[in-house]
GROMACS .gro file of C-alpha atoms in nm:
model
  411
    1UNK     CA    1  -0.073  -2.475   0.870
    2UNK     CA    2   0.167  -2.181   0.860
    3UNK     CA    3   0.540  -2.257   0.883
    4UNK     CA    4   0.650  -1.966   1.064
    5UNK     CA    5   0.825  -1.836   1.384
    6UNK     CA    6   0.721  -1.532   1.622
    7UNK     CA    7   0.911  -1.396   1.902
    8UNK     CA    8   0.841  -1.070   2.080
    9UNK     CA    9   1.166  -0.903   2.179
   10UNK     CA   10   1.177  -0.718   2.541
   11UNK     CA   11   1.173  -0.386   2.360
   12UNK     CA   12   0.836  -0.550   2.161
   13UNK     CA   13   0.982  -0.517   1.839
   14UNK     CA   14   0.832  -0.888   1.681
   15UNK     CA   15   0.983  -1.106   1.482
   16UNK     CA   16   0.843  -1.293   1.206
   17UNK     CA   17   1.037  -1.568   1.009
   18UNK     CA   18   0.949  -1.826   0.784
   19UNK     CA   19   1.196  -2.078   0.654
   20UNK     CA   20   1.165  -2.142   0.259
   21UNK     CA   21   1.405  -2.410   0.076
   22UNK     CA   22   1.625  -2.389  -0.199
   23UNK     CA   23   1.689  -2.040  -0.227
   24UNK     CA   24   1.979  -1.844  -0.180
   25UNK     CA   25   1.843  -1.512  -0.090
   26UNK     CA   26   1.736  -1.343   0.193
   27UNK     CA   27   1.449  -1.091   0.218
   28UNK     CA   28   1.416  -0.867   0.552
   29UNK     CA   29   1.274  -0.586   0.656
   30UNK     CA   30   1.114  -0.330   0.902
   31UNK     CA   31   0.739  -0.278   0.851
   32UNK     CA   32   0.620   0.039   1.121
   33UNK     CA   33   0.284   0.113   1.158
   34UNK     CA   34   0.341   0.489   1.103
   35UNK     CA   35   0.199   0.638   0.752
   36UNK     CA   36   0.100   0.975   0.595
   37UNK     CA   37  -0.225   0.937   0.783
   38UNK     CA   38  -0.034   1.017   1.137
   39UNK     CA   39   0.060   1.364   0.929
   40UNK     CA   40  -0.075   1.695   1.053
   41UNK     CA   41  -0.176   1.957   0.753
   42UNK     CA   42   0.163   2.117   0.850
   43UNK     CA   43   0.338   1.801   0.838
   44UNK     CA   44   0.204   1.662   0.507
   45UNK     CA   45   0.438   1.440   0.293
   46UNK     CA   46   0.701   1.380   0.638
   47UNK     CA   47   0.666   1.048   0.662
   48UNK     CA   48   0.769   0.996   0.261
   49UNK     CA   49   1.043   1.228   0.349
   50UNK     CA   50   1.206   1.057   0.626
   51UNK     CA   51   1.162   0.738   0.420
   52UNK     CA   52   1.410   0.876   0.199
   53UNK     CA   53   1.606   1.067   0.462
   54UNK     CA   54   1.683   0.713   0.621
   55UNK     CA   55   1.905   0.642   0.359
   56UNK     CA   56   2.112   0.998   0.385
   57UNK     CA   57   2.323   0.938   0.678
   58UNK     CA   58   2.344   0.781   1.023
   59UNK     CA   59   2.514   0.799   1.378
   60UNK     CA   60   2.824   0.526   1.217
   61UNK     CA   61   2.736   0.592   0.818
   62UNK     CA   62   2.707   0.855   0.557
   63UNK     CA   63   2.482   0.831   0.293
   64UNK     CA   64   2.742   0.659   0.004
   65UNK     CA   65   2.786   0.348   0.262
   66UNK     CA   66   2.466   0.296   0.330
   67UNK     CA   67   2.390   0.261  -0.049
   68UNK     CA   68   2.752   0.035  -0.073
   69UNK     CA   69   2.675  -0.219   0.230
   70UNK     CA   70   2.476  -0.431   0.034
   71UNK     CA   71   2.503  -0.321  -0.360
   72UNK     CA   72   2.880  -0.423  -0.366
   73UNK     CA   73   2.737  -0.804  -0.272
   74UNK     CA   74   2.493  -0.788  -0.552
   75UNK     CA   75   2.193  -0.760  -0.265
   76UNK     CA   76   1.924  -0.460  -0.279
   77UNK     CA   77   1.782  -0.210  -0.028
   78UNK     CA   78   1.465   0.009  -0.039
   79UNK     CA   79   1.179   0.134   0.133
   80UNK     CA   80   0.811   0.270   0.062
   81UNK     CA   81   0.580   0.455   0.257
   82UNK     CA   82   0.181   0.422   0.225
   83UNK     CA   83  -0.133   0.599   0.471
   84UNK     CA   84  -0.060   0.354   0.726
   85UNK     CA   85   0.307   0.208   0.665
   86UNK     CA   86   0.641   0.293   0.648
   87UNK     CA   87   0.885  -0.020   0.513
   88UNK     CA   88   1.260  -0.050   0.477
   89UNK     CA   89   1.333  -0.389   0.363
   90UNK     CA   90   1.639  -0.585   0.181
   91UNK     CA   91   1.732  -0.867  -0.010
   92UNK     CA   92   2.094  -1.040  -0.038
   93UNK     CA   93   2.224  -1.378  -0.063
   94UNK     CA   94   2.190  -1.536   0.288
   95UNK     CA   95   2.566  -1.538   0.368
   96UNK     CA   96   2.514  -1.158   0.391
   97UNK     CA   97   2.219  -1.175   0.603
   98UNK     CA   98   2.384  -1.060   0.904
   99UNK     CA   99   2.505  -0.718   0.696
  100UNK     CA  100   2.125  -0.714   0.572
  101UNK     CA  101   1.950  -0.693   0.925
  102UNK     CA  102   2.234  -0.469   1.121
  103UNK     CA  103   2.225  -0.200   0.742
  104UNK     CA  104   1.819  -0.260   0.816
  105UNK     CA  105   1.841  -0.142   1.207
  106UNK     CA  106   2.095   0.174   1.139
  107UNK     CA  107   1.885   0.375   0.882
  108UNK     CA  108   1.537   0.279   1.087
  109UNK     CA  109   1.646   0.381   1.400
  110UNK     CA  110   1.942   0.617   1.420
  111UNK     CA  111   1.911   0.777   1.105
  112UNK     CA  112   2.043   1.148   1.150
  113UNK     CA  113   1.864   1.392   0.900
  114UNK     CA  114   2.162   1.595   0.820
  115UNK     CA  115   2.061   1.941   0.723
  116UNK     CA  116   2.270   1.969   0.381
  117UNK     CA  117   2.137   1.639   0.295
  118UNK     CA  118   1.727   1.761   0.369
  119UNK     CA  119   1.786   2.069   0.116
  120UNK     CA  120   1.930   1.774  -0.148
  121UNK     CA  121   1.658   1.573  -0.088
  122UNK     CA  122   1.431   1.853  -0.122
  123UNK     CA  123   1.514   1.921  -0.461
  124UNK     CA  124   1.452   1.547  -0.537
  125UNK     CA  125   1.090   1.531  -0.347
  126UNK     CA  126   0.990   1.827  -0.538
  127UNK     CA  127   1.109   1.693  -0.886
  128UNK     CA  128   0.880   1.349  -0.772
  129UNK     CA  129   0.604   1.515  -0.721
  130UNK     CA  130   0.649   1.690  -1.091
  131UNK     CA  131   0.675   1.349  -1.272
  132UNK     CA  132   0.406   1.228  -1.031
  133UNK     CA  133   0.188   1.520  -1.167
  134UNK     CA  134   0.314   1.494  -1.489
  135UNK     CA  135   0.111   1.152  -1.497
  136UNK     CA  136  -0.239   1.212  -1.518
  137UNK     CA  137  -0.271   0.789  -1.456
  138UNK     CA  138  -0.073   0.827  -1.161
  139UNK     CA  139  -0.267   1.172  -1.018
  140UNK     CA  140  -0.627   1.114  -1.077
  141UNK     CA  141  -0.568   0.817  -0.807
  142UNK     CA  142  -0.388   1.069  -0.537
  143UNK     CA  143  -0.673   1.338  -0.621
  144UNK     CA  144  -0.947   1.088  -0.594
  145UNK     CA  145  -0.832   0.978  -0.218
  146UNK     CA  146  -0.848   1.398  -0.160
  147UNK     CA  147  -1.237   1.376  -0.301
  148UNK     CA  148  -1.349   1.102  -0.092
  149UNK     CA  149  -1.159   1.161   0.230
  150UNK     CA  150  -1.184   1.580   0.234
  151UNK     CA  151  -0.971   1.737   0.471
  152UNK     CA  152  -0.875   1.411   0.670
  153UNK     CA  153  -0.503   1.277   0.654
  154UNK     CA  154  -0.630   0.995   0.456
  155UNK     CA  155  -0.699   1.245   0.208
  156UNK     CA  156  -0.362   1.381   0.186
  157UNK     CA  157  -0.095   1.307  -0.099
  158UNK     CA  158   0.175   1.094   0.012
  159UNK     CA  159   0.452   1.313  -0.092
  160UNK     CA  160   0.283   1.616   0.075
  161UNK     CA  161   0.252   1.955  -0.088
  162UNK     CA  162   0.557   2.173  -0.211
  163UNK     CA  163   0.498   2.400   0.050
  164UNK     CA  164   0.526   2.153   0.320
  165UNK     CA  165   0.833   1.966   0.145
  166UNK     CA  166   1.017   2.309   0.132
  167UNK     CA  167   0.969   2.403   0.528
  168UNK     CA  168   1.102   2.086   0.697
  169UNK     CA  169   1.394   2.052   0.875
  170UNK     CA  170   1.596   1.807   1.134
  171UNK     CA  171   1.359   1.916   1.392
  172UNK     CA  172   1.020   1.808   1.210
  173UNK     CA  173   1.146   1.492   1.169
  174UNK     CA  174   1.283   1.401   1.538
  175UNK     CA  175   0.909   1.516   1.666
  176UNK     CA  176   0.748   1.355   1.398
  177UNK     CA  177   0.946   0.984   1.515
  178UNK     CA  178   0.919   1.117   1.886
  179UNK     CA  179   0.480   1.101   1.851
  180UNK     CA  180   0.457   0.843   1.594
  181UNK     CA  181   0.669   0.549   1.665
  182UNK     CA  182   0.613   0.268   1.924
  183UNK     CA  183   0.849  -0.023   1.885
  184UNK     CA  184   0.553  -0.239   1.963
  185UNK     CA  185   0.421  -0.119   1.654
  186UNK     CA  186   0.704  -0.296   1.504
  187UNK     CA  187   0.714  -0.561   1.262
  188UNK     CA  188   1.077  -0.716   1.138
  189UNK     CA  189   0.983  -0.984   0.860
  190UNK     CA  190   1.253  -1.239   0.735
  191UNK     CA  191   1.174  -1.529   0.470
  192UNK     CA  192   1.534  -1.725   0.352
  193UNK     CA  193   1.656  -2.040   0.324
  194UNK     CA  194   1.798  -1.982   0.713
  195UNK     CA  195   1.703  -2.132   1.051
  196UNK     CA  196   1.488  -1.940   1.282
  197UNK     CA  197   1.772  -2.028   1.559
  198UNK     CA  198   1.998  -1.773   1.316
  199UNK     CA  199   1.730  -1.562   1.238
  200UNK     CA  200   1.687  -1.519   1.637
  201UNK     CA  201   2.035  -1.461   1.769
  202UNK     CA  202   2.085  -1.171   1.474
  203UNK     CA  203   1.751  -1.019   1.555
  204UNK     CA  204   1.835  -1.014   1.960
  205UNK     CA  205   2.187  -0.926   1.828
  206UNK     CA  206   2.127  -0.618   1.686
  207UNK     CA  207   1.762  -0.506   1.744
  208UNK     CA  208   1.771  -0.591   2.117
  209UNK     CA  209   1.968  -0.297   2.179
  210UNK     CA  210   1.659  -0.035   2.058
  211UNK     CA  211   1.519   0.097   2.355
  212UNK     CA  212   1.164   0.025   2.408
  213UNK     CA  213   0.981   0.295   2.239
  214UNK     CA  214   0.638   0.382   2.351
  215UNK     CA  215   0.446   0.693   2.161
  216UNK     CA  216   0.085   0.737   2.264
  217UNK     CA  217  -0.015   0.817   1.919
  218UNK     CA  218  -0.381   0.804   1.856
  219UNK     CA  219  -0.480   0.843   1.502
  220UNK     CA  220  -0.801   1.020   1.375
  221UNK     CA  221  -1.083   0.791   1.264
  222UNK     CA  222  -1.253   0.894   0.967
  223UNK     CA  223  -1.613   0.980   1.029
  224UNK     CA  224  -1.837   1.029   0.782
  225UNK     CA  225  -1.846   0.974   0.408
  226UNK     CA  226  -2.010   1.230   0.133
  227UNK     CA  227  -2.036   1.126  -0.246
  228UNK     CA  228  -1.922   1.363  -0.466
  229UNK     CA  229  -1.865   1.530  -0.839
  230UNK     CA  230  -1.560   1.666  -0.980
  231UNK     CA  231  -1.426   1.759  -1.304
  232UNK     CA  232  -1.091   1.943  -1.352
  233UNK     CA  233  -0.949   2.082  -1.617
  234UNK     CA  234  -0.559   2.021  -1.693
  235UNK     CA  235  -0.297   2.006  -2.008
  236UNK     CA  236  -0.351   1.635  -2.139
  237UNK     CA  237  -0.467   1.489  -2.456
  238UNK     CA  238  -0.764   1.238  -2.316
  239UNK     CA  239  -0.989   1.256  -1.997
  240UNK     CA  240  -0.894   1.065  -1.698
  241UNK     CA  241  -1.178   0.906  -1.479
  242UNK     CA  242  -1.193   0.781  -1.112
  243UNK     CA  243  -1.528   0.619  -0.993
  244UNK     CA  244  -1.569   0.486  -0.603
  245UNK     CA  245  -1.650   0.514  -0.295
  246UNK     CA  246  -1.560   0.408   0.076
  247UNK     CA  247  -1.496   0.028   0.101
  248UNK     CA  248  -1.435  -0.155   0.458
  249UNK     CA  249  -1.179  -0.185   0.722
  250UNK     CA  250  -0.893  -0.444   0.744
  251UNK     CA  251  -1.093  -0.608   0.974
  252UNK     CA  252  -1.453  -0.670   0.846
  253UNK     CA  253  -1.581  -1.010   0.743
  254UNK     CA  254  -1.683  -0.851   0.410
  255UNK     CA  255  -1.351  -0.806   0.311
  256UNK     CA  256  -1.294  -1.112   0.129
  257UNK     CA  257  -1.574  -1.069  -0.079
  258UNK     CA  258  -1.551  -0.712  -0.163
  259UNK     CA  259  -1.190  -0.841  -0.288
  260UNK     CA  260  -1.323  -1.085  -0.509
  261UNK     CA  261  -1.599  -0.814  -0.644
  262UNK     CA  262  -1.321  -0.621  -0.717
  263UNK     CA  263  -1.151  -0.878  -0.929
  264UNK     CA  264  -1.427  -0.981  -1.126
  265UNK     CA  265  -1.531  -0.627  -1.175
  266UNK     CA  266  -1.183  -0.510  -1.297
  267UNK     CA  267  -0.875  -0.728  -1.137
  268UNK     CA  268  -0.564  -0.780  -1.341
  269UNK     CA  269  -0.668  -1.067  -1.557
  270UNK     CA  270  -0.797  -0.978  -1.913
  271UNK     CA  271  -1.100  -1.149  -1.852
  272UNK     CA  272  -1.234  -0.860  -1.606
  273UNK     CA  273  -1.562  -0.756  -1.649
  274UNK     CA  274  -1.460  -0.388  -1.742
  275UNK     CA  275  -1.196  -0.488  -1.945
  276UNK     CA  276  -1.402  -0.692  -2.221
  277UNK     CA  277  -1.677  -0.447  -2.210
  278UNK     CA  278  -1.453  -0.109  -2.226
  279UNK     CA  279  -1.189  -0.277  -2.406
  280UNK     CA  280  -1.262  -0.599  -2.570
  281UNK     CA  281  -1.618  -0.508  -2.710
  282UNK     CA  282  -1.580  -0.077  -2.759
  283UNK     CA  283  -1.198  -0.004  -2.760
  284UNK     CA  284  -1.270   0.295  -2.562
  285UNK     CA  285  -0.982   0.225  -2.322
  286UNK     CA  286  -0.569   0.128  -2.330
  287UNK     CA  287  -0.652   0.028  -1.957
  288UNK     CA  288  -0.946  -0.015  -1.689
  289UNK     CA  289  -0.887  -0.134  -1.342
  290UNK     CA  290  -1.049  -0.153  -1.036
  291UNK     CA  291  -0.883  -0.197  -0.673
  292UNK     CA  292  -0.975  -0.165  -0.281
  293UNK     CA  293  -0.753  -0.095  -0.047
  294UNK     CA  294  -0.866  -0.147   0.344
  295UNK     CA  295  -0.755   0.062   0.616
  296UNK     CA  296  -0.744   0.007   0.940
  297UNK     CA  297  -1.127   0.215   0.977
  298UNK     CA  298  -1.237   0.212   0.686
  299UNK     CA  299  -1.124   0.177   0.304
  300UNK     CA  300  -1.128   0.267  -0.078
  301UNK     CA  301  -1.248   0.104  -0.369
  302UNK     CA  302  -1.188   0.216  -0.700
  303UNK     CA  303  -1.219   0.233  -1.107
  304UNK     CA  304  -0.990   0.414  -1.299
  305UNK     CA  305  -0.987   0.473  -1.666
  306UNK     CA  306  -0.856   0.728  -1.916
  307UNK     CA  307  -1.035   0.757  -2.247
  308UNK     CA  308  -1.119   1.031  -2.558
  309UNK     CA  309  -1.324   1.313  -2.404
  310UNK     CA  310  -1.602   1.196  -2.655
  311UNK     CA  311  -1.627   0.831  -2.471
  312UNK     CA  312  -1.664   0.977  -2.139
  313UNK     CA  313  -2.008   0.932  -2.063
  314UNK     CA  314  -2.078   0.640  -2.241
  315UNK     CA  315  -1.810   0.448  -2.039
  316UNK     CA  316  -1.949   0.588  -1.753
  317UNK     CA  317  -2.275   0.413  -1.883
  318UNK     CA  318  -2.102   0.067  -1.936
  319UNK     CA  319  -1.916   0.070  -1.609
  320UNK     CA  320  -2.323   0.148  -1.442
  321UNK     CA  321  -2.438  -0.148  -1.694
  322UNK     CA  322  -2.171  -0.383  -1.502
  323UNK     CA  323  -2.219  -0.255  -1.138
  324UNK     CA  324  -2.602  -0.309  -1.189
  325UNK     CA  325  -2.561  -0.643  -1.345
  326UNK     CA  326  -2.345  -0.751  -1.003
  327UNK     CA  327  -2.610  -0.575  -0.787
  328UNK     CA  328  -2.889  -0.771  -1.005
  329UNK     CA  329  -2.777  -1.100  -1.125
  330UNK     CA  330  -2.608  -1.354  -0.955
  331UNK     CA  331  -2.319  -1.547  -1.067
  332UNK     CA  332  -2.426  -1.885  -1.197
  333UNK     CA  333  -2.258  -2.209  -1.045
  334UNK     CA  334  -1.987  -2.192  -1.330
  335UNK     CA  335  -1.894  -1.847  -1.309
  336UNK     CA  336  -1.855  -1.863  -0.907
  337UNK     CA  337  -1.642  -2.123  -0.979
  338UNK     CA  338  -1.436  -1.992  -1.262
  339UNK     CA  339  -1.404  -1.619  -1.033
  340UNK     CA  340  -1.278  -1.841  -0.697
  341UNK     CA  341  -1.025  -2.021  -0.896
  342UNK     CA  342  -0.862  -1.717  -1.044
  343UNK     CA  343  -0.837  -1.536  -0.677
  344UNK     CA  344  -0.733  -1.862  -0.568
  345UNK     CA  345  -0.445  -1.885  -0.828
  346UNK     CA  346  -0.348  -1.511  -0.791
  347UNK     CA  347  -0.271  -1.553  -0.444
  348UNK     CA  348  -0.132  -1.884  -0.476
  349UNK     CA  349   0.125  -1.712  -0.742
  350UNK     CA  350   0.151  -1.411  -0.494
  351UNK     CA  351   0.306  -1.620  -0.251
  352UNK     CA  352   0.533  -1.767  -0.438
  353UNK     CA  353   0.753  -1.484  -0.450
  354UNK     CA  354   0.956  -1.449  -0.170
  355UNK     CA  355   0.982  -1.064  -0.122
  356UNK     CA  356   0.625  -1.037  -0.114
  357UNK     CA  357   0.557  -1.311   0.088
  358UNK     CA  358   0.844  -1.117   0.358
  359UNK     CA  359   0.596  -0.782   0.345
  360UNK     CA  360   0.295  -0.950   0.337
  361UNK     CA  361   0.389  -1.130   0.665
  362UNK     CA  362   0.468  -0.834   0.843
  363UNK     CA  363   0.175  -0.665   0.720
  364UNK     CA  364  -0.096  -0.931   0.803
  365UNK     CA  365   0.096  -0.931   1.216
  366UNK     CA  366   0.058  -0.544   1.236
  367UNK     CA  367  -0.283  -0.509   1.079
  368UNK     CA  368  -0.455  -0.835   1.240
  369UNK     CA  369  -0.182  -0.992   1.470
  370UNK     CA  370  -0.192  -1.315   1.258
  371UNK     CA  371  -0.122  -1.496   0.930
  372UNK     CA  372  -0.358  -1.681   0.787
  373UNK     CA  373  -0.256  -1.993   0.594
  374UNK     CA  374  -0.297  -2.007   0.210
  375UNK     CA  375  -0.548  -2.302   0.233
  376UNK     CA  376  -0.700  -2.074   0.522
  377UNK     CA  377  -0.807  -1.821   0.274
  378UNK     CA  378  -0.924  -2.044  -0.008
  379UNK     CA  379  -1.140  -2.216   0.237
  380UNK     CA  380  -1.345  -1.867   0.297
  381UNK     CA  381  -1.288  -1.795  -0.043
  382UNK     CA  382  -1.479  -2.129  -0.127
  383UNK     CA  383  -1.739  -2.042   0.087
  384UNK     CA  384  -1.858  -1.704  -0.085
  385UNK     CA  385  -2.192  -1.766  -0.216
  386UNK     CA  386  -2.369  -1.555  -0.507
  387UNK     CA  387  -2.587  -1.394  -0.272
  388UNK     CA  388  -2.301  -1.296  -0.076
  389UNK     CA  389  -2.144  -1.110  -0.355
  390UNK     CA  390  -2.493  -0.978  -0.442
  391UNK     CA  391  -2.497  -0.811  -0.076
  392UNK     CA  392  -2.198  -0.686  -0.117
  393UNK     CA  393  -2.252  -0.533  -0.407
  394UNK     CA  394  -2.584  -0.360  -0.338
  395UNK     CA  395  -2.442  -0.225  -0.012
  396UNK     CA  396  -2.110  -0.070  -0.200
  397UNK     CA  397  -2.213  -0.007  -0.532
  398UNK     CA  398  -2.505   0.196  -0.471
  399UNK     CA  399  -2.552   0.470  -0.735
  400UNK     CA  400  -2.617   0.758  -0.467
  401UNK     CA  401  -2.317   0.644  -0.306
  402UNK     CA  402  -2.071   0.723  -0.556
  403UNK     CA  403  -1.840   0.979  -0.624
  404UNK     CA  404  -1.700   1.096  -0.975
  405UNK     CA  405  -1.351   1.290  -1.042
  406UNK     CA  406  -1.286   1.335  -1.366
  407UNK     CA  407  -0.989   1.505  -1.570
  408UNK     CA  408  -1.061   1.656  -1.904
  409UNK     CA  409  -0.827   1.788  -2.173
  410UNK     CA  410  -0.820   2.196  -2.157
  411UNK     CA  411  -0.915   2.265  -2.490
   0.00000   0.00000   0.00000
């Protein structure tokens, strides 16, 4: 079973706690189910922005005690912003917990967006999204959501464009919060070495002030996917390659096994498929990986790769070799076997730390409004046949489904 607490608040922020022993720290945060999805075209890269505008200055702090509260106890704060999330979260030693969630509830919900600090934080958006351009590993991935999501907000870079960074001001951001966030769209995770009793009276404490909060955002579904080809042109020494397609929703049954696909196809271990064909056997590649990230309506899969301009399209040719071979031959009992255990290890080791166990709790209450137990997920692991996978992989790795971006050297 799952050791953990839940408690709705009156103003429906929720509460999520689990208790883990001998440890001294504390990880907390806010996880809000507002992302760079929920953007307009006018209002692309806001939500990034105001993740980093949270930390610039509140109603009762300016921006150099915010970054002081918890850095002068040795204890960290930081946030992140994805399509769907926003999440400002912390980690100190659990006799500054108390410091941790009030620091948490200031810059989430009465963060001020002083002017002078916007045109300073400007500056630093726009030098991001030069480094971020800069790396070629880094862009291909924000270019290839752009190629298979068009003109929707899915397919829109995080960080926006520079044109949009440069035009906002206080204003965007209170009527960006104003349509976006719902406090029962709230999520405050907490795993420590502290009682749920404590964890309680802070979170009524100090969160039980927030008024309750009710936007009636409704976001866009994405409706229809196209396949397509691109090739771009831009000042680097060796091609870049993305390969995928549309994968499925946070909710789908398939999800499991499209995750485990993904893993044997190209997962961090150095046994992946792709990496002992493109690596191992050629040395075409530094790197190959595959991921999939769901969405709430639909989702991404991916295989990225950067190789000499001369290796292009015979990688391409491998990485069609090992798609067919999934789509063709099923696992034998032994490899099944061998490709459960290593999921079953990564997320076992996954858990294990404690900051990503805090997130991933959060996360799993705001996309599904549970937590599934470890033992849980290895049981429906367990249960994946070979046909399964072979299913799967017919249905998403379809050759006249895919879509190509590639980036090639200029000269």
């Amino acid at each position: 079973m799952v050791d953990y607490n839940l408690i709705s608040l009156p103003n429906g922020i929720r509460v999520i706690h689990k208790e883990v022993p001998s440890t001294k720290i504390v990880h907390c945060g806010f996880i809000l189910d507002i992302g760079s999805r929920d953007e307009s075209e006018e209002q692309a890269g806001i939500a990034h922005f105001w993740e980093h505008m949270a930390f610039k200055g509140t109603k009762k702090r300016k921006a150099f005690h915010i970054l002081n509260k918890l850095d002068s106890v040795g204890g960290e704060l930081n946030a992140y912003t994805t399509k769907e999330k926003i999440c400002f979260y912390a980690s100190a030693l659990d006799k500054h917990m108390e410091s941790a969630f009030e620091l948490l509830k200031d810059i989430t919900f009465d963060s001020i967006f002083p002017e002078k600090q916007i045109e300073n934080e400007r500056g630093v958006i726009l030098e991001e999204m030069s480094l971020y351009h800069d790396n070629p590993e880094d862009a291909i991935q924000d270019e290839f959501d752009r190629v298979i999501f068009k003109d929707h907000p899915l397919g829109q870079n995080i960080l926006g464009t520079p044109e949009s960074v440069r035009s906002f001001h206080r204003a965007d951001f209170q009527e960006f919060l104003k349509a976006n966030l719902n406090t029962e769209r709230v999520i405050f995770s907490c795993v420590g070495n502290v009682s749920f009793k404590k964890v309680q009276r802070l979170a009524e404490k100090h969160f039980g002030e927030i008024p309750k909060i009710e936007a009636a955002r409704v976001r866009k579904p994405f409706a229809e996917y196209t396949p397509e080809k691109e090739t771009i042109r831009r000042n680097i020494s060796q091609a870049h390659c993305a390969i995928g397609a549309t994968g499925y929703p946070l909710t789908s049954k398939k999800r499991l096994p499209l995750f485990m696909l993904i893993n044997i196809l190209g997962g961090p271990g150095m046994n992946s498929r792709l990496n002992l064909a493109l690596r191992e056997k050629y040395g075409f590649v530094y790197n190959v990986e595959a991921s999939y990230h769901p969405f709430a309506d639909t989702g991404l899969f991916a295989i990225y790769f950067g190789t000499e301009q001369s290796q292009v399209e015979r990688s391409h040719r491998i990485i069609a070799r090992e798609l067919k071979m999934l789509k063709e031959k099923p696992l034998g009992v032994m490899q099944l076997h061998k490709a459960k255990e290593q999921l079953v290890g990564q997320l076992a080791m996954a858990e294990e730390n404690n900051a990503s166990l805090m997130l991933m709790l959060g996360k799993s209450i705001l996309d599904l409004n549970r937590v599934d137990s470890l033992e849980d997920v290895f049981d429906r692991i367990r249960k994946v046949s070979s046909s399964d996978l072979m299913d799967i992989a017919n249905e998403m790795f379809d050759a006249q489904r895919l879509s190509y971006l590639t980036f090639l050297p200029q000269n």
